[in-house]
Short mmCIF file of C-alpha atoms in Angstrom, two decimals:
data_model
loop_
_atom_site.label_atom_id
_atom_site.label_comp_id
_atom_site.label_asym_id
_atom_site.label_seq_id
_atom_site.Cartn_x
_atom_site.Cartn_y
_atom_site.Cartn_z
CA MET A 1 18.83 2.16 -3.38
CA LEU A 2 17.10 -0.31 -0.89
CA ALA A 3 15.94 -2.51 -3.79
CA LYS A 4 16.70 -3.38 -7.32
CA SER A 5 14.81 -1.72 -10.77
CA VAL A 6 11.60 -2.98 -11.37
CA CYS A 7 9.25 -2.70 -13.80
CA ILE A 8 5.38 -2.76 -11.96
CA ALA A 9 2.33 -1.91 -13.98
CA ASP A 10 0.37 -2.80 -11.77
CA THR A 11 -1.20 -4.42 -8.37
CA LEU A 12 -1.48 -7.15 -5.94
CA LEU A 13 -4.25 -7.55 -4.07
CA TYR A 14 -3.41 -8.99 -0.78
CA CYS A 15 -5.03 -8.78 2.54
CA LEU A 16 -2.60 -7.39 5.04
CA GLN A 17 -4.35 -8.89 9.10
CA LYS A 18 -2.34 -7.25 11.59
CA THR A 19 -2.89 -3.30 10.43
CA ARG A 20 -5.56 -1.60 11.74
CA THR A 21 -4.95 2.10 10.10
CA VAL A 22 -4.93 0.68 6.28
CA ARG A 23 -3.58 2.84 3.70
CA GLY A 24 -2.15 1.36 0.55
CA CYS A 25 0.35 1.78 -2.26
CA HIS A 26 -0.31 2.42 -6.30
CA THR A 27 0.55 0.16 -7.98
CA LEU A 28 3.00 -2.51 -8.21
CA SER A 29 3.65 -3.93 -12.60
CA ALA A 30 2.43 -4.36 -11.66
CA GLY A 31 2.30 -4.95 -10.92
CA ALA A 32 3.68 -7.07 -8.59
CA CYS A 33 1.97 -4.99 -4.95
CA LEU A 34 -1.49 -4.80 -3.32
CA ILE A 35 0.31 -2.96 -0.59
CA GLU A 36 -1.57 -2.32 1.98
CA SER A 37 -0.14 -0.51 5.47
CA ASN A 38 0.10 1.35 8.43
CA TYR A 39 -0.21 4.37 8.92
CA ARG A 40 -0.98 5.42 12.04
CA THR A 41 2.36 3.88 14.02
CA ASN A 42 1.08 5.04 17.93
CA GLY A 43 -2.63 5.55 17.23
CA MET A 44 -4.41 9.04 17.34
CA MET A 45 -2.17 12.19 18.11
CA ARG A 46 -4.14 14.61 20.55
CA LEU A 47 -1.67 18.14 20.29
CA PRO A 48 -1.63 20.51 22.39
CA GLY A 49 -3.44 24.46 21.45
CA THR A 50 0.12 26.58 22.19
CA ARG A 51 1.06 28.63 19.10
CA LEU A 52 5.04 27.77 21.38
CA ARG A 53 4.81 23.88 21.56
CA ARG A 54 3.08 24.22 17.65
CA ARG A 55 6.35 25.40 16.38
CA ALA A 56 8.36 23.05 18.69
CA ILE A 57 6.52 20.75 16.73
CA GLN A 58 6.90 21.72 13.10
CA SER A 59 10.69 22.48 14.04
CA ALA A 60 10.38 18.87 15.34
CA VAL A 61 8.86 18.06 11.69
CA VAL A 62 10.66 20.30 9.02
CA ILE A 63 13.19 18.22 10.09
CA TRP A 64 11.85 14.71 9.91
CA LEU A 65 9.68 15.33 6.85
CA MET A 66 13.58 17.17 5.21
CA ALA A 67 15.07 13.63 6.70
CA LEU A 68 12.48 11.51 4.91
CA ALA A 69 12.58 13.72 1.67
CA PHE A 70 17.50 13.98 1.45
CA VAL A 71 18.13 10.65 3.81
CA GLY A 72 19.54 7.51 2.14
CA GLY A 73 23.13 8.43 1.32
CA ASN A 74 23.85 7.59 -2.53
CA ILE A 75 21.58 4.91 -3.98
CA SER A 76 21.80 3.27 -7.01
CA GLY A 77 23.84 6.01 -8.54
CA TYR A 78 20.93 8.72 -7.90
CA SER A 79 22.74 10.58 -4.86
CA ILE A 80 20.71 11.87 -2.39
CA ARG A 81 21.83 15.03 -1.08
CA THR A 82 21.25 15.29 3.50
CA ALA A 83 19.69 18.89 3.48
CA MET A 84 18.22 21.40 0.82
CA ALA A 85 20.40 25.02 1.31
CA ALA A 86 17.50 27.29 2.16
CA GLU A 87 18.23 29.75 -1.44
CA GLU A 88 17.60 25.88 -2.50
CA ARG A 89 13.83 25.41 -1.43
CA PRO A 90 11.69 26.30 -3.96
CA ALA A 91 9.48 29.07 -3.41
CA GLN A 92 5.96 27.19 -2.75
CA PHE A 93 7.18 25.14 -0.12
CA PRO A 94 6.12 27.66 3.30
CA ILE A 95 2.73 28.07 1.67
CA PHE A 96 3.37 23.86 2.92
CA TRP A 97 3.76 25.14 6.18
CA GLU A 98 0.86 27.96 6.03
CA ALA A 99 -1.66 25.13 5.53
CA TRP A 100 -0.12 22.51 8.53
CA ASP A 101 -0.55 26.15 10.83
CA TYR A 102 -3.53 26.48 10.05
CA VAL A 103 -4.65 22.49 10.49
CA VAL A 104 -2.56 22.33 13.72
CA ALA A 105 -4.10 25.55 14.76
CA HIS A 106 -8.03 24.86 13.76
CA PHE A 107 -9.33 21.72 12.78
CA VAL A 108 -12.16 21.09 14.22
CA ASP A 109 -11.54 17.34 15.53
CA ARG A 110 -7.93 17.16 16.87
CA GLU A 111 -7.81 13.51 17.77
CA LYS A 112 -7.58 13.25 13.92
CA VAL A 113 -4.57 15.01 13.66
CA ASP A 114 -1.54 12.80 13.08
CA PHE A 115 0.94 14.53 12.41
CA THR A 116 2.51 10.64 10.06
CA ALA A 117 -0.87 10.44 8.55
CA MET A 118 -0.34 14.45 7.60
CA THR A 119 3.37 13.73 6.56
CA TYR A 120 2.76 10.61 4.24
CA GLY A 121 0.03 12.20 2.35
CA ALA A 122 1.42 14.89 1.71
CA ILE A 123 4.27 12.37 -0.25
CA GLU A 124 1.40 11.20 -1.46
CA GLY A 125 -0.09 14.42 -3.14
CA MET A 126 4.02 14.59 -4.48
CA LEU A 127 3.84 11.89 -6.76
CA ALA A 128 0.49 12.32 -7.40
CA SER A 129 1.00 15.50 -8.94
CA LEU A 130 3.91 13.75 -11.14
CA GLY A 131 1.39 12.46 -13.57
CA ASP A 132 2.89 8.63 -13.60
CA GLU A 133 -0.26 7.44 -12.68
CA GLY A 134 -0.06 3.66 -11.11
CA HIS A 135 2.64 3.58 -11.15
CA THR A 136 5.12 6.03 -9.04
CA THR A 137 4.26 5.69 -6.03
CA PHE A 138 4.80 5.81 -2.18
CA LEU A 139 5.17 2.50 0.28
CA SER A 140 5.04 2.67 3.65
CA PRO A 141 7.33 0.93 6.22
CA ASP A 142 4.73 -2.28 6.03
CA ALA A 143 3.65 -1.63 2.70
CA VAL A 144 7.46 -1.34 1.95
CA LYS A 145 7.56 -5.38 3.83
CA LEU A 146 4.72 -6.48 1.44
CA HIS A 147 5.52 -4.94 -1.93
CA GLN A 148 8.84 -7.48 -1.46
CA THR A 149 6.65 -10.50 -0.49
CA SER A 150 4.41 -9.89 -3.67
CA LEU A 151 7.63 -10.01 -5.32
CA GLU A 152 8.34 -13.36 -3.68
CA GLY A 153 5.65 -14.94 -5.77
CA SER A 154 3.50 -15.76 -1.83
CA PHE A 155 1.26 -13.65 -1.13
CA GLU A 156 -2.32 -13.57 0.86
CA GLY A 157 -5.69 -11.82 -0.69
CA ILE A 158 -8.40 -12.38 -4.48
CA GLY A 159 -4.95 -12.89 -6.42
CA ALA A 160 -5.10 -9.58 -9.48
CA TYR A 161 -3.53 -7.73 -10.67
CA VAL A 162 -4.71 -3.65 -10.98
CA SER A 163 -4.33 -0.75 -11.90
CA MET A 164 -5.35 2.85 -11.65
CA GLU A 165 -6.61 4.35 -14.98
CA ASP A 166 -8.75 7.60 -15.95
CA GLY A 167 -10.09 7.57 -12.68
CA ASN A 168 -11.15 3.58 -12.41
CA VAL A 169 -9.77 1.05 -10.81
CA LEU A 170 -9.32 -1.48 -13.43
CA ILE A 171 -8.19 -5.01 -13.40
CA VAL A 172 -5.36 -6.13 -15.35
CA ALA A 173 -5.11 -9.72 -15.28
CA PRO A 174 -6.48 -12.02 -12.25
CA ILE A 175 -3.85 -14.74 -11.68
CA ASP A 176 -3.89 -17.32 -13.17
CA GLY A 177 -5.82 -20.03 -10.66
CA SER A 178 -6.58 -17.32 -8.44
CA PRO A 179 -9.91 -17.36 -6.02
CA ALA A 180 -10.34 -13.89 -8.36
CA GLU A 181 -9.94 -16.01 -11.46
CA GLN A 182 -12.13 -19.15 -10.57
CA ALA A 183 -14.64 -16.32 -8.65
CA GLY A 184 -15.03 -15.43 -12.69
CA ILE A 185 -12.55 -11.82 -12.61
CA LEU A 186 -11.62 -10.64 -15.95
CA ALA A 187 -9.32 -8.20 -17.59
CA GLY A 188 -11.19 -5.20 -17.56
CA ASP A 189 -12.94 -5.60 -15.30
CA ILE A 190 -13.95 -1.87 -13.41
CA ILE A 191 -13.98 -2.43 -10.19
CA LEU A 192 -17.15 -0.38 -8.80
CA GLU A 193 -18.53 -0.90 -5.47
CA VAL A 194 -16.97 -4.04 -3.53
CA ASP A 195 -18.85 -5.17 -0.63
CA GLY A 196 -21.60 -2.50 -1.92
CA GLU A 197 -19.70 0.53 -0.95
CA SER A 198 -18.77 2.46 -4.48
CA VAL A 199 -15.73 3.66 -5.65
CA GLU A 200 -16.17 6.40 -6.64
CA GLY A 201 -14.06 9.24 -5.72
CA LYS A 202 -11.88 6.81 -3.58
CA SER A 203 -7.95 6.20 -4.68
CA LEU A 204 -6.18 2.83 -5.42
CA ASP A 205 -5.46 2.66 -1.44
CA GLN A 206 -8.70 3.27 -0.61
CA VAL A 207 -10.12 0.71 -2.31
CA ILE A 208 -7.12 -1.89 -1.47
CA PHE A 209 -9.05 -0.62 2.30
CA LEU A 210 -12.32 -2.05 1.16
CA VAL A 211 -10.90 -5.21 -0.64
CA ARG A 212 -8.47 -6.74 2.08
CA GLY A 213 -9.54 -9.73 4.42
CA PRO A 214 -7.45 -12.85 5.81
CA ALA A 215 -7.66 -15.79 3.86
CA ASP A 216 -11.17 -17.83 3.80
CA SER A 217 -13.07 -14.49 3.70
CA GLU A 218 -15.17 -13.24 0.75
CA VAL A 219 -15.86 -10.18 -0.69
CA VAL A 220 -18.37 -9.84 -3.38
CA LEU A 221 -16.69 -7.09 -6.31
CA THR A 222 -19.24 -5.08 -8.48
CA VAL A 223 -17.10 -4.85 -11.55
CA ARG A 224 -18.54 -3.13 -14.93
CA ARG A 225 -17.60 -5.37 -18.26
CA PRO A 226 -17.34 -3.97 -21.65
CA GLU A 227 -18.93 -5.94 -23.16
CA VAL A 228 -22.57 -6.62 -20.59
CA GLN A 229 -24.42 -3.93 -20.17
CA GLU A 230 -25.20 -3.95 -16.90
CA PRO A 231 -22.48 -4.23 -13.50
CA LEU A 232 -21.92 -7.75 -13.09
CA ARG A 233 -21.08 -8.73 -8.98
CA VAL A 234 -18.64 -11.84 -7.87
CA SER A 235 -18.80 -13.22 -4.78
CA ILE A 236 -14.85 -13.93 -4.18
CA THR A 237 -12.66 -15.81 -1.17
CA ARG A 238 -9.87 -15.06 -0.20
CA ASP A 239 -6.97 -17.42 0.09
CA GLN A 240 -2.66 -17.85 0.77
CA ILE A 241 -1.60 -17.74 -3.69
CA GLU A 242 1.13 -19.38 -3.95
CA VAL A 243 2.38 -17.79 -7.63
CA PRO A 244 5.18 -19.85 -9.24
CA SER A 245 7.14 -17.30 -11.90
CA VAL A 246 8.39 -20.01 -14.35
CA SER A 247 6.97 -23.37 -15.41
CA TRP A 248 7.39 -26.04 -18.71
CA SER A 249 5.87 -28.38 -19.99
CA PRO A 250 6.73 -31.32 -23.21
CA ILE A 251 3.41 -30.53 -26.07
CA PRO A 252 2.77 -34.23 -26.60
CA ASN A 253 4.90 -35.98 -29.96
CA THR A 254 5.15 -31.97 -31.06
CA GLY A 255 9.55 -31.79 -29.95
CA ILE A 256 7.56 -28.10 -28.96
CA ALA A 257 8.06 -26.94 -25.32
CA TYR A 258 5.94 -24.43 -23.89
CA VAL A 259 7.75 -21.84 -21.51
CA LYS A 260 4.67 -19.83 -19.17
CA ILE A 261 6.64 -17.00 -16.88
CA SER A 262 4.19 -15.28 -14.64
CA GLN A 263 6.48 -12.30 -13.53
CA PHE A 264 9.53 -11.26 -13.37
CA SER A 265 9.81 -12.20 -9.52
CA SER A 266 13.76 -12.61 -7.84
CA GLY A 267 14.79 -15.83 -8.76
CA VAL A 268 13.15 -16.17 -11.81
CA ASP A 269 16.72 -16.14 -13.56
CA ARG A 270 17.14 -19.83 -12.16
CA GLU A 271 14.18 -20.22 -12.89
CA LEU A 272 13.90 -20.28 -16.34
CA ASN A 273 17.98 -21.61 -16.86
CA ALA A 274 16.76 -24.23 -14.94
CA ALA A 275 13.86 -25.23 -16.53
CA LEU A 276 15.52 -24.32 -20.47
CA ARG A 277 18.14 -26.85 -19.08
CA GLU A 278 15.81 -29.30 -19.03
CA ILE A 279 14.17 -28.22 -22.25
CA SER A 280 17.49 -28.80 -23.88
CA GLU A 281 18.11 -32.17 -21.92
CA ALA A 282 14.26 -33.31 -22.92
CA GLN A 283 15.38 -32.73 -26.73
CA THR A 284 12.25 -30.40 -26.56
CA ASN A 285 14.25 -28.09 -29.07
CA GLN A 286 11.67 -28.29 -32.32
CA GLY A 287 9.75 -25.16 -31.55
CA MET A 288 9.18 -22.91 -28.05
CA ILE A 289 6.02 -20.96 -26.97
CA LEU A 290 6.95 -18.84 -24.79
CA ASP A 291 3.63 -17.23 -22.49
CA LEU A 292 3.99 -13.53 -21.44
CA ARG A 293 0.03 -13.50 -20.94
CA ASN A 294 -0.99 -11.61 -18.01
CA ASN A 295 2.73 -11.03 -16.83
CA PRO A 296 2.72 -7.67 -14.79
CA GLY A 297 6.32 -7.90 -15.07
CA GLY A 298 9.35 -7.51 -12.46
CA TYR A 299 12.36 -6.68 -11.64
CA LEU A 300 14.04 -4.75 -14.52
CA GLN A 301 18.26 -7.42 -14.45
CA GLN A 302 15.51 -10.06 -14.68
CA ALA A 303 13.74 -9.39 -17.64
CA ILE A 304 17.64 -8.57 -18.74
CA GLN A 305 18.20 -11.99 -17.42
CA ALA A 306 15.84 -13.74 -19.38
CA ASN A 307 16.25 -12.09 -22.88
CA SER A 308 19.13 -13.43 -22.49
CA GLN A 309 18.52 -16.61 -22.48
CA PHE A 310 16.56 -16.18 -26.26
CA LEU A 311 18.92 -13.99 -27.50
CA PRO A 312 23.13 -13.96 -29.29
CA LYS A 313 25.58 -11.85 -26.99
CA GLY A 314 25.34 -8.18 -27.43
CA ASP A 315 21.75 -8.07 -28.41
CA LEU A 316 20.24 -5.88 -27.12
CA ILE A 317 17.32 -6.15 -24.93
CA LEU A 318 16.58 -1.33 -24.14
CA ILE A 319 17.20 1.14 -23.96
CA GLU A 320 16.63 3.90 -20.53
CA SER A 321 16.81 7.04 -20.89
CA ASP A 322 16.46 9.52 -18.29
CA ALA A 323 15.23 12.93 -17.04
CA ASN A 324 18.69 14.13 -18.28
CA GLN A 325 17.85 12.72 -22.12
CA ASN A 326 20.99 10.49 -20.56
CA GLN A 327 21.12 6.60 -22.00
CA THR A 328 21.75 3.71 -20.99
CA VAL A 329 21.72 0.91 -23.68
CA HIS A 330 20.86 -3.10 -22.04
CA ARG A 331 22.39 -5.71 -24.40
CA SER A 332 22.09 -9.63 -23.87
CA ARG A 333 24.33 -11.94 -21.94
CA GLY A 334 23.81 -14.56 -23.92
CA LEU A 335 23.68 -16.79 -21.60
CA GLY A 336 20.97 -19.31 -22.75
CA TYR A 337 19.37 -22.67 -23.85
CA ALA A 338 17.47 -21.61 -25.87
CA ARG A 339 19.44 -19.04 -28.64
CA GLU A 340 18.34 -21.33 -31.38
CA VAL A 341 15.23 -22.70 -31.37
CA PRO A 342 12.54 -21.57 -32.62
CA LEU A 343 10.97 -19.01 -31.17
CA VAL A 344 7.23 -17.86 -30.60
CA VAL A 345 5.68 -15.53 -28.31
CA LEU A 346 2.18 -14.86 -26.28
CA ILE A 347 1.26 -11.44 -25.44
CA ASN A 348 -2.26 -9.92 -25.02
CA LYS A 349 -3.31 -6.42 -23.02
CA GLY A 350 -2.25 -7.88 -19.49
CA THR A 351 1.37 -8.67 -20.24
CA ALA A 352 3.50 -4.91 -18.90
CA SER A 353 5.88 -3.30 -18.21
CA ALA A 354 8.99 -6.14 -18.39
CA GLY A 355 6.49 -8.42 -19.35
CA GLU A 356 6.66 -5.57 -22.64
CA ILE A 357 10.46 -5.36 -21.98
CA THR A 358 11.19 -8.82 -23.40
CA ALA A 359 8.11 -8.94 -26.30
CA GLY A 360 9.66 -5.67 -27.22
CA ALA A 361 13.28 -7.52 -27.33
CA LEU A 362 12.55 -10.84 -28.94
CA LYS A 363 10.19 -8.79 -31.70
CA GLU A 364 12.27 -6.42 -33.02
CA ASN A 365 15.72 -7.97 -33.07
CA GLU A 366 13.71 -10.75 -34.83
CA ARG A 367 13.90 -13.56 -32.71
CA ALA A 368 10.57 -14.96 -31.84
CA ILE A 369 7.11 -14.11 -33.64
CA LEU A 370 4.62 -12.63 -31.64
CA ILE A 371 1.42 -13.21 -31.08
CA GLY A 372 -1.64 -11.95 -29.45
CA GLU A 373 -3.21 -8.93 -28.80
CA THR A 374 -1.09 -5.30 -28.10
CA THR A 375 -0.06 -5.11 -24.43
CA PHE A 376 -0.53 -2.88 -21.55
CA GLY A 377 1.66 0.35 -22.66
CA THR A 378 4.27 0.73 -19.23
CA GLY A 379 7.76 2.61 -20.06
CA THR A 380 8.40 3.50 -16.56
CA VAL A 381 11.65 1.87 -14.68
CA LEU A 382 10.56 2.06 -11.36
CA ASN A 383 13.16 2.39 -8.70
CA GLN A 384 13.26 2.13 -4.82
CA PHE A 385 14.04 4.96 -2.99
CA GLY A 386 14.41 3.56 0.80
CA LEU A 387 13.41 6.42 2.90
CA SER A 388 14.83 6.74 6.84
CA ASP A 389 11.55 5.82 8.29
CA GLY A 390 11.64 2.29 6.39
CA SER A 391 9.08 3.59 4.00
CA ALA A 392 10.15 4.31 0.74
CA ILE A 393 8.66 6.04 -3.09
CA LEU A 394 9.43 3.89 -5.96
CA LEU A 395 9.91 6.90 -8.61
CA GLY A 396 9.37 6.53 -11.96
CA VAL A 397 13.46 8.00 -13.04
CA THR A 398 13.42 6.41 -17.28
CA ASN A 399 12.03 5.67 -19.61
CA TRP A 400 12.33 2.49 -21.60
CA LEU A 401 12.92 2.19 -25.55
CA THR A 402 12.76 -0.92 -27.38
CA PRO A 403 16.36 -1.65 -29.41
CA ASN A 404 15.01 0.63 -32.47
CA GLY A 405 13.93 3.11 -29.93
CA ASN A 406 9.83 2.91 -29.96
CA PRO A 407 8.65 3.89 -27.06
CA ILE A 408 5.87 1.52 -24.94
CA LYS A 409 4.43 4.12 -22.60
CA GLY A 410 1.11 4.58 -23.48
CA GLU A 411 1.82 2.62 -26.55
CA GLY A 412 2.39 -0.70 -26.15
CA VAL A 413 4.15 -4.02 -27.99
CA THR A 414 2.21 -4.46 -31.07
CA PRO A 415 1.88 -8.01 -32.04
CA THR A 416 3.49 -9.72 -35.58
CA LEU A 417 0.39 -11.73 -35.89
CA GLU A 418 -2.61 -10.51 -34.13
CA VAL A 419 -5.48 -12.35 -32.76
CA THR A 420 -7.56 -11.19 -30.29
CA GLN A 421 -10.23 -13.45 -28.46
CA PRO A 422 -12.69 -12.46 -25.14
CA ALA A 423 -10.17 -12.19 -22.25
CA SER A 424 -12.81 -14.78 -20.57
CA THR A 425 -10.98 -17.62 -22.96
CA LYS A 426 -9.58 -20.34 -20.66
CA HIS A 427 -5.49 -20.35 -21.62
CA VAL A 428 -3.75 -23.51 -22.04
CA ASP A 429 -1.03 -24.21 -19.57
CA ALA A 430 1.19 -26.24 -18.85
CA GLU A 431 -0.16 -28.72 -16.23
CA PHE A 432 -3.00 -29.38 -18.96
CA LEU A 433 -0.45 -29.51 -21.91
CA LYS A 434 1.47 -32.43 -19.36
CA HIS A 435 -1.61 -34.56 -20.10
CA LEU A 436 -3.10 -33.74 -23.40
CA THR A 437 -4.94 -36.47 -25.52
CA ALA A 438 -6.63 -35.77 -28.66
CA GLU A 439 -9.48 -34.60 -26.62
CA GLN A 440 -8.67 -32.65 -24.76
CA PHE A 441 -6.93 -30.69 -28.02
CA SER A 442 -9.56 -30.60 -29.26
CA ALA A 443 -11.66 -29.30 -26.78
CA ILE A 444 -8.69 -25.98 -26.49
CA GLU A 445 -10.17 -22.39 -26.60
CA ASP A 446 -7.07 -20.78 -26.79
CA GLU A 447 -6.51 -19.32 -30.77
CA GLN A 448 -3.51 -17.50 -29.72
CA PHE A 449 -1.75 -20.64 -28.47
CA LEU A 450 -3.21 -23.08 -31.48
CA LYS A 451 -1.97 -19.89 -33.78
CA ALA A 452 1.40 -20.06 -32.18
CA LEU A 453 1.12 -24.51 -32.81
CA GLU A 454 0.78 -23.61 -36.77
CA GLN A 455 3.64 -20.78 -36.65
CA LEU A 456 5.45 -23.57 -36.24
CA GLY A 457 4.15 -25.97 -37.98
CA VAL A 458 2.35 -28.11 -36.08
CA GLU A 459 -1.27 -29.50 -37.86
CA LEU A 460 -3.92 -28.79 -35.94
CA HIS A 461 -5.55 -32.38 -36.18
CA PRO A 462 -6.99 -34.15 -32.63
CA SER A 463 -6.60 -37.35 -35.28
CA THR A 464 -2.90 -37.49 -35.32
CA LEU A 465 -2.39 -36.57 -32.09
CA LEU A 466 -0.37 -33.44 -32.57
CA LYS A 467 2.00 -34.77 -34.81
CA ALA A 468 4.87 -32.72 -35.76
CA ALA A 469 5.34 -31.09 -39.27
CA PRO A 470 8.07 -29.08 -38.74
CA ARG A 471 10.14 -26.44 -40.49
CA ASP A 472 11.85 -23.71 -41.24
CA PHE A 473 11.07 -21.16 -39.20
CA VAL A 474 9.45 -17.94 -40.34
CA THR A 475 10.15 -14.09 -39.23
CA PHE A 476 7.84 -11.67 -40.52
CA ASP A 477 8.68 -8.46 -41.02
#
């Protein structure tokens, strides 16, 4: 495996400035990746018409395609054979070459016949047939690079996590402070048009192609919002976006810390460990609010490391179940500073993948109360398998189950205390809380956050400026 296991529910909208012909990947939990990639390495290819030449080309492409499919050695324990014996090939495989021959021999617009695009398209179609919509996907070489960048916290675009759901391009969540959020894009919005062009019938990568563009350029999205009768037109100016994975703040005069994990990107374990150490040293340990709202996921190992900060050594975090029903159990390593502090976790519909793993583990180990809304419902762990030309497939290799054996795919993690609020509600963040005044407290509309404070024993009255009334932490069954 060329990259770590990834749990990603949605896609980051990026722009790729230097590509000509652009195609995309379907997901990045999320998660997570909006990948725009160059499918044509050398432009259009004009094909000669002789049957002998076609056969020679076909033979070369057979070898190349088989290499793409089977070269890669041993990847994260998955043995990839370099060839498949003829008798083991599916009986349907010759049909593919029948279709290929007809295209090469008879398609009228010869300059549009491109072997790279056809091969990549065939791989995309193969993966799409698996039904793991919005998760298992193909990445071109450029997409692989951007996929890695997306999990390192810096990219260029509008700043929104998206997913293909029931044929619709769904906004899972805008990134806090992003151009998308500032323009009014909300979780649950469905993209109908991009710059006046309908997206009906288009794949997610085609929509991504329409949305892409350089920083400081403008794109207009027409979206359908569940509670609004008429479609809305939203103008967004693209920008360079920095996504800090972990941020925190003491809540003034309470002894309670607020911690937000925006995504489980590379380095979250170090960032979270540093934040929790600072919290411990500041003696802000009467309680903690862990905000996982709109967290699209990220690396599985980062989620395991994060859970180990809160759970005693040996506690079950998740169970992976593969195609042969073999199960792998992941347990807490008991690493951190926050294994005893009273803990409330905030979740919503934008909490996905690795975010759901964390929420489910903390809930079912009775370590935390979950407040908010049922999560997104991503239940597949992805592995990235590199192909010989630098492209890759993100493949759902295991389903994951909560510590109690509950599947999450399509169901999500349910909160202990359900608190719903409009998607347009402004969430508190660490920067806001650092300088919180009584007047600002009175104006907070984030009911999920206020309910978390209440559960941690804070008197919700601005005249006392959040004077805490600590009490024993209660775990709800």
